[in-house]
Amino acid sequence: MEKRKLIIDCDPGVDDALMLAFAAAHREEFDILAVTTVNGNQDIEKVTRNALDLTAFYGLKVPVAKGMGLPLVKEPHYAPETHGESGLGTCRLPASPEKAEEEPAVLFLYRILAGLPEEEKITIAATGPLTNIAVLLRLFPEVKRKIREILFMGGSLCGGNVTTAAEFNFYVDPEAAKIVFYSQIPLVMCGLDVTEKCTLTRNQILKLCQSGYPAARACGDMMGFALENTSEKYRGEVSVHDAAPLMYLLYPGIFSGQNEILDVDCSDGPSRGAVLGGFRWWRNEETEANVFVLTDVDREKFQEYLITALYALGEAE
Ligand code: RIB
Ligand code: CA
């Protein structure tokens, strides 16, 4: 695979943290131009602090830009029960001396995209609410032609994890998700349909916690927090939702999926944030589909590739 120009938009978040570790371990394959943060698992100050500390801790020298502190319409909805008050469970990382960019993330993203050579395009991997991406597309629609594809963790065709209808990222900002769905940019949806199978087991997490490598140990610590403080303890494994987009970019063969014509419910009712669609077989999905939805993964391969990457960071600090 040629080195892929990549922007990561995230809300770290314990599974975002493992996604960043996976990205840091694949610097040969990804030319990471920026990490942008968005209000989601915790408030924008905390997730930005976490993004700065995580990228420094992993040895990933990349600008971090602070994004939208609120969803487009409704109030924030944080997830301390899964990610803790800090956003990284009880894991304490060295404080990075780096500061976030002066410019807000949306302007920083625009400047990168507008400054690309004519024939170049960027891939966006988004693992939080899609607020930054939606504002970017609304403010600067001309940058759409500079975006190769957007791979996002969000949504679900099989019910929600925050309400019966909605997955967290789509629940926090369904209006943003709708704007992205209607953008006509090539989209890959890594929803709960596939990320519920993108897991690490209790034993794998325990082994990470016992690692002599700081990065692997910290990732085990963060996954351990989710394992012990959420319903995942009953399952004995934790979904590393946010590792799915980059894992698909590198190893598409371990996934399966299909084209779909999808929409998002932005009403105020019990189905707010629900993904609508997935049935109209008589519609021509090739011409009308707006998103490729991942539906299955080889769980063992996912675990092998993720764990290998976490150990590959070695002494990174
Ligand atoms: O539903 C899972 C998603 O919500 C993940 O991105 C997790 O980090 C949270 O943001
Ligand atoms: Ca996330």
Short mmCIF file of C-alpha atoms and ligand atoms in Angstrom, two decimals:
data_model
loop_
_atom_site.label_atom_id
_atom_site.label_comp_id
_atom_site.label_asym_id
_atom_site.label_seq_id
_atom_site.Cartn_x
_atom_site.Cartn_y
_atom_site.Cartn_z
CA MET A 1 0.00 0.00 0.00
CA GLU A 2 1.38 3.44 -0.86
CA LYS A 3 1.94 5.77 2.12
CA ARG A 4 -1.50 7.19 2.78
CA LYS A 5 -1.93 10.89 3.70
CA LEU A 6 -4.10 10.71 6.79
CA ILE A 7 -5.91 13.03 9.20
CA ILE A 8 -7.22 11.53 12.43
CA ASP A 9 -10.21 13.15 14.17
CA CYS A 10 -10.89 11.69 17.60
CA ASP A 11 -12.17 12.09 21.17
CA PRO A 12 -9.65 10.14 23.32
CA GLY A 13 -11.19 8.07 24.97
CA VAL A 14 -9.62 4.75 25.85
CA ASP A 15 -10.36 3.07 22.50
CA ASP A 16 -9.28 6.18 20.61
CA ALA A 17 -6.00 5.83 22.59
CA LEU A 18 -5.42 2.34 21.21
CA MET A 19 -6.29 3.60 17.72
CA LEU A 20 -3.57 6.29 18.09
CA ALA A 21 -1.10 3.63 19.25
CA PHE A 22 -1.98 1.53 16.18
CA ALA A 23 -1.46 4.61 13.98
CA ALA A 24 1.88 5.37 15.65
CA ALA A 25 3.04 1.80 15.01
CA HIS A 26 2.23 2.20 11.31
CA ARG A 27 4.11 5.39 10.44
CA GLU A 28 5.59 3.58 7.42
CA GLU A 29 2.11 3.17 5.94
CA PHE A 30 0.47 6.39 7.16
CA ASP A 31 1.66 9.95 6.59
CA ILE A 32 -0.29 11.42 9.52
CA LEU A 33 -0.69 15.13 8.80
CA ALA A 34 -2.74 16.06 11.87
CA VAL A 35 -4.69 14.81 14.85
CA THR A 36 -7.82 16.85 15.56
CA THR A 37 -9.98 16.54 18.65
CA VAL A 38 -13.72 16.78 19.12
CA ASN A 39 -16.09 16.92 22.08
CA GLY A 40 -17.29 13.39 22.75
CA ASN A 41 -16.18 10.92 25.40
CA GLN A 42 -15.06 13.82 27.55
CA ASP A 43 -15.02 17.63 27.18
CA ILE A 44 -12.86 19.23 24.52
CA GLU A 45 -10.16 20.35 26.97
CA LYS A 46 -9.71 16.82 28.35
CA VAL A 47 -9.73 15.02 24.99
CA THR A 48 -7.25 17.57 23.60
CA ARG A 49 -4.96 17.14 26.62
CA ASN A 50 -5.21 13.38 26.10
CA ALA A 51 -4.41 13.64 22.38
CA LEU A 52 -1.30 15.73 23.17
CA ASP A 53 -0.11 13.33 25.88
CA LEU A 54 -0.85 10.18 23.86
CA THR A 55 0.89 11.32 20.67
CA ALA A 56 3.96 12.41 22.66
CA PHE A 57 3.93 9.17 24.69
CA TYR A 58 3.80 7.08 21.49
CA GLY A 59 6.57 9.15 19.89
CA LEU A 60 4.16 10.42 17.20
CA LYS A 61 5.34 13.88 16.18
CA VAL A 62 2.17 15.37 14.69
CA PRO A 63 0.27 18.66 15.14
CA VAL A 64 -2.78 18.43 17.40
CA ALA A 65 -5.62 20.90 16.79
CA LYS A 66 -8.53 21.46 19.17
CA GLY A 67 -11.94 21.07 17.56
CA MET A 68 -15.58 21.70 18.33
CA GLY A 69 -16.42 21.81 22.02
CA LEU A 70 -20.14 21.28 21.46
CA PRO A 71 -22.30 19.19 19.13
CA LEU A 72 -24.09 21.12 16.35
CA VAL A 73 -27.50 21.27 18.05
CA LYS A 74 -27.83 19.53 21.42
CA GLU A 75 -25.82 19.62 24.67
CA PRO A 76 -22.76 17.35 25.15
CA HIS A 77 -23.17 13.81 26.46
CA TYR A 78 -19.96 12.50 28.01
CA ALA A 79 -19.09 8.85 28.80
CA PRO A 80 -17.15 8.83 32.12
CA GLU A 81 -18.53 5.39 32.93
CA THR A 82 -16.46 3.97 30.06
CA HIS A 83 -13.58 6.42 29.81
CA GLY A 84 -13.27 7.82 33.34
CA GLU A 85 -13.20 11.47 34.44
CA SER A 86 -9.92 12.08 32.59
CA GLY A 87 -11.01 10.25 29.45
CA LEU A 88 -8.18 7.69 29.78
CA GLY A 89 -9.55 5.62 32.65
CA THR A 90 -7.10 5.68 35.55
CA CYS A 91 -4.07 5.73 33.27
CA ARG A 92 -1.66 8.57 34.01
CA LEU A 93 0.66 9.59 31.17
CA PRO A 94 3.60 12.00 31.26
CA ALA A 95 2.29 15.51 30.44
CA SER A 96 3.43 16.50 26.97
CA PRO A 97 5.19 19.86 26.73
CA GLU A 98 3.54 20.37 23.35
CA LYS A 99 0.58 22.72 22.94
CA ALA A 100 -2.39 22.42 20.59
CA GLU A 101 -2.34 24.53 17.42
CA GLU A 102 -3.48 28.11 17.78
CA GLU A 103 -6.03 27.65 14.99
CA PRO A 104 -9.27 25.76 15.72
CA ALA A 105 -9.28 22.30 14.14
CA VAL A 106 -11.74 23.13 11.36
CA LEU A 107 -9.57 26.01 10.08
CA PHE A 108 -6.43 23.89 10.54
CA LEU A 109 -8.02 21.10 8.48
CA TYR A 110 -9.10 23.57 5.81
CA ARG A 111 -5.58 24.96 5.52
CA ILE A 112 -4.10 21.47 5.09
CA LEU A 113 -6.66 20.43 2.48
CA ALA A 114 -6.54 23.73 0.57
CA GLY A 115 -2.75 23.58 0.52
CA LEU A 116 -2.54 20.12 -1.03
CA PRO A 117 -0.96 19.80 -4.49
CA GLU A 118 -3.68 19.58 -7.17
CA GLU A 119 -3.57 15.80 -7.66
CA GLU A 120 -3.30 14.85 -3.97
CA LYS A 121 -6.13 13.80 -1.67
CA ILE A 122 -6.35 13.02 2.03
CA THR A 123 -8.02 10.18 3.91
CA ILE A 124 -9.87 11.12 7.10
CA ALA A 125 -10.30 8.60 9.93
CA ALA A 126 -12.89 9.84 12.43
CA THR A 127 -13.48 8.05 15.71
CA GLY A 128 -15.62 10.52 17.64
CA PRO A 129 -18.76 12.49 16.88
CA LEU A 130 -18.53 13.91 13.34
CA THR A 131 -18.96 17.55 14.40
CA ASN A 132 -15.60 18.84 13.09
CA ILE A 133 -16.05 17.12 9.73
CA ALA A 134 -19.59 18.44 9.32
CA VAL A 135 -18.55 22.03 10.10
CA LEU A 136 -15.59 21.71 7.70
CA LEU A 137 -17.92 20.53 4.89
CA ARG A 138 -20.48 23.26 5.60
CA LEU A 139 -17.92 26.11 5.83
CA PHE A 140 -15.70 24.94 2.96
CA PRO A 141 -17.64 22.59 0.61
CA GLU A 142 -14.93 23.05 -2.00
CA VAL A 143 -12.56 20.83 0.02
CA LYS A 144 -14.73 17.75 -0.70
CA ARG A 145 -12.72 17.11 -3.84
CA LYS A 146 -9.55 16.95 -1.73
CA ILE A 147 -10.92 14.17 0.50
CA ARG A 148 -10.22 10.66 -0.83
CA GLU A 149 -12.56 8.97 1.66
CA ILE A 150 -13.81 9.25 5.21
CA LEU A 151 -13.66 6.14 7.40
CA PHE A 152 -15.58 6.63 10.61
CA MET A 153 -16.40 4.66 13.71
CA GLY A 154 -20.06 5.39 14.31
CA GLY A 155 -23.63 4.30 13.79
CA SER A 156 -25.14 0.85 13.79
CA LEU A 157 -27.61 -1.21 11.75
CA CYS A 158 -28.22 -3.45 14.78
CA GLY A 159 -29.31 -1.10 17.56
CA GLY A 160 -27.44 1.25 19.85
CA ASN A 161 -25.06 1.23 22.80
CA VAL A 162 -26.27 4.50 24.35
CA THR A 163 -30.00 4.10 23.68
CA THR A 164 -31.74 1.14 22.13
CA ALA A 165 -31.48 3.02 18.81
CA ALA A 166 -28.25 4.99 18.77
CA GLU A 167 -24.52 4.36 18.88
CA PHE A 168 -22.60 6.92 21.00
CA ASN A 169 -20.91 9.03 18.26
CA PHE A 170 -24.17 9.28 16.31
CA TYR A 171 -26.18 9.92 19.48
CA VAL A 172 -23.96 12.86 20.46
CA ASP A 173 -24.23 14.52 17.05
CA PRO A 174 -26.71 12.96 14.59
CA GLU A 175 -26.97 16.20 12.59
CA ALA A 176 -23.23 16.04 11.91
CA ALA A 177 -23.51 12.40 10.86
CA LYS A 178 -26.35 13.30 8.47
CA ILE A 179 -24.25 16.03 6.84
CA VAL A 180 -21.43 13.51 6.29
CA PHE A 181 -23.86 10.86 4.95
CA TYR A 182 -25.15 13.36 2.36
CA SER A 183 -21.68 14.72 1.44
CA GLN A 184 -21.16 12.42 -1.59
CA ILE A 185 -17.64 11.73 -0.29
CA PRO A 186 -16.71 8.00 -0.35
CA LEU A 187 -17.56 6.72 3.14
CA VAL A 188 -16.68 3.58 5.09
CA MET A 189 -18.85 3.06 8.17
CA CYS A 190 -17.32 1.05 11.02
CA GLY A 191 -20.45 0.76 13.12
CA LEU A 192 -21.32 -1.49 16.03
CA ASP A 193 -22.19 -4.21 13.53
CA VAL A 194 -18.47 -4.83 13.11
CA THR A 195 -16.85 -3.10 16.09
CA GLU A 196 -18.66 -5.31 18.59
CA LYS A 197 -16.44 -8.07 17.11
CA CYS A 198 -13.27 -5.90 17.16
CA THR A 199 -12.32 -6.91 20.69
CA LEU A 200 -9.49 -7.72 23.05
CA THR A 201 -10.10 -10.53 25.54
CA ARG A 202 -9.55 -10.33 29.28
CA ASN A 203 -6.42 -12.50 29.00
CA GLN A 204 -4.99 -10.34 26.18
CA ILE A 205 -5.66 -7.23 28.27
CA LEU A 206 -4.02 -8.78 31.34
CA LYS A 207 -0.94 -9.67 29.30
CA LEU A 208 -0.72 -6.09 28.02
CA CYS A 209 -0.91 -4.85 31.61
CA GLN A 210 2.07 -7.05 32.49
CA SER A 211 4.16 -5.87 29.53
CA GLY A 212 7.58 -4.36 30.07
CA TYR A 213 6.82 -1.90 27.30
CA PRO A 214 5.26 1.37 28.57
CA ALA A 215 2.96 1.89 25.57
CA ALA A 216 1.58 -1.67 25.62
CA ARG A 217 1.18 -1.50 29.40
CA ALA A 218 -0.68 1.82 29.24
CA CYS A 219 -3.02 0.43 26.57
CA GLY A 220 -3.68 -2.61 28.77
CA ASP A 221 -4.39 -0.28 31.69
CA MET A 222 -6.92 1.74 29.67
CA MET A 223 -8.66 -1.38 28.32
CA GLY A 224 -8.67 -2.80 31.84
CA PHE A 225 -10.59 0.25 33.03
CA ALA A 226 -13.27 -0.36 30.39
CA LEU A 227 -13.28 -4.10 31.18
CA GLU A 228 -13.87 -3.54 34.91
CA ASN A 229 -16.22 -0.57 34.75
CA THR A 230 -18.66 -1.40 31.96
CA SER A 231 -20.92 -4.21 30.93
CA GLU A 232 -17.93 -5.58 29.00
CA LYS A 233 -16.96 -7.32 32.26
CA TYR A 234 -19.85 -9.73 31.70
CA ARG A 235 -18.55 -10.47 28.21
CA GLY A 236 -14.95 -10.82 29.28
CA GLU A 237 -13.75 -8.81 26.30
CA VAL A 238 -13.66 -5.12 25.32
CA SER A 239 -14.58 -3.67 21.93
CA VAL A 240 -11.74 -1.53 20.61
CA HIS A 241 -14.25 0.26 18.39
CA ASP A 242 -11.92 2.99 17.17
CA ALA A 243 -9.17 0.70 15.88
CA ALA A 244 -11.50 -0.56 13.13
CA PRO A 245 -11.13 2.29 10.56
CA LEU A 246 -7.32 2.16 10.39
CA MET A 247 -7.31 -1.65 10.65
CA TYR A 248 -9.59 -1.72 7.58
CA LEU A 249 -7.25 0.63 5.69
CA LEU A 250 -4.31 -1.71 6.29
CA TYR A 251 -6.05 -5.11 6.25
CA PRO A 252 -9.30 -4.81 4.25
CA GLY A 253 -9.27 -8.55 3.60
CA ILE A 254 -10.13 -9.42 7.21
CA PHE A 255 -13.39 -7.47 6.94
CA SER A 256 -16.59 -7.91 4.97
CA GLY A 257 -19.31 -5.38 4.25
CA GLN A 258 -21.77 -4.04 1.72
CA ASN A 259 -22.90 -0.84 0.01
CA GLU A 260 -25.93 0.74 1.66
CA ILE A 261 -28.23 3.71 1.22
CA LEU A 262 -28.37 5.15 4.74
CA ASP A 263 -29.77 8.11 6.62
CA VAL A 264 -29.74 9.28 10.25
CA ASP A 265 -32.71 10.06 12.50
CA CYS A 266 -32.28 13.61 13.86
CA SER A 267 -35.67 13.77 15.55
CA ASP A 268 -36.00 14.37 19.29
CA GLY A 269 -37.71 11.06 19.90
CA PRO A 270 -36.42 7.74 21.27
CA SER A 271 -34.81 6.90 17.92
CA ARG A 272 -32.61 10.03 17.83
CA GLY A 273 -29.23 9.06 16.35
CA ALA A 274 -30.52 5.84 14.79
CA VAL A 275 -29.18 4.81 11.38
CA LEU A 276 -32.02 4.26 8.93
CA GLY A 277 -31.85 1.99 5.87
CA GLY A 278 -30.31 -1.32 4.94
CA PHE A 279 -33.37 -2.87 3.30
CA ARG A 280 -34.32 -1.25 -0.05
CA TRP A 281 -32.77 -4.07 -2.11
CA TRP A 282 -34.64 -2.85 -5.21
CA ARG A 283 -32.61 0.39 -5.24
CA ASN A 284 -29.37 0.33 -7.24
CA GLU A 285 -26.81 0.34 -4.44
CA GLU A 286 -23.92 0.83 -6.86
CA THR A 287 -25.20 4.19 -8.07
CA GLU A 288 -27.27 5.29 -5.09
CA ALA A 289 -25.28 3.90 -2.17
CA ASN A 290 -23.76 6.58 0.00
CA VAL A 291 -21.74 4.37 2.35
CA PHE A 292 -19.88 1.06 2.48
CA VAL A 293 -20.84 -0.58 5.79
CA LEU A 294 -18.50 -3.06 7.46
CA THR A 295 -20.49 -5.95 8.91
CA ASP A 296 -17.98 -8.63 9.88
CA VAL A 297 -14.31 -9.13 10.78
CA ASP A 298 -11.91 -12.01 11.42
CA ARG A 299 -11.70 -11.41 15.16
CA GLU A 300 -8.49 -13.39 15.67
CA LYS A 301 -6.71 -11.50 12.88
CA PHE A 302 -7.93 -8.17 14.29
CA GLN A 303 -6.53 -9.11 17.71
CA GLU A 304 -3.23 -10.33 16.24
CA TYR A 305 -2.63 -7.18 14.20
CA LEU A 306 -3.64 -4.81 17.01
CA ILE A 307 -1.58 -6.53 19.72
CA THR A 308 1.45 -6.79 17.43
CA ALA A 309 1.23 -3.04 16.81
CA LEU A 310 0.96 -2.22 20.52
CA TYR A 311 4.10 -4.22 21.31
CA ALA A 312 5.87 -2.82 18.24
CA LEU A 313 5.80 0.61 19.91
CA GLY A 314 8.29 -0.88 22.31
CA GLU A 315 9.96 1.71 24.43
CA ALA A 316 8.24 4.57 22.54
CA GLU A 317 8.10 7.62 24.78
O1 RIB B 1 -19.71 3.78 20.38
C1 RIB B 1 -18.32 3.73 20.50
C2 RIB B 1 -17.70 5.05 20.18
O2 RIB B 1 -18.09 6.01 21.15
C3 RIB B 1 -16.16 5.03 20.25
O3 RIB B 1 -15.65 5.97 19.35
C4 RIB B 1 -15.87 5.46 21.66
O4 RIB B 1 -14.58 6.10 21.78
C5 RIB B 1 -16.95 6.47 21.86
O5 RIB B 1 -16.51 7.70 21.31
CA CA B 2 -14.04 7.64 20.08
#
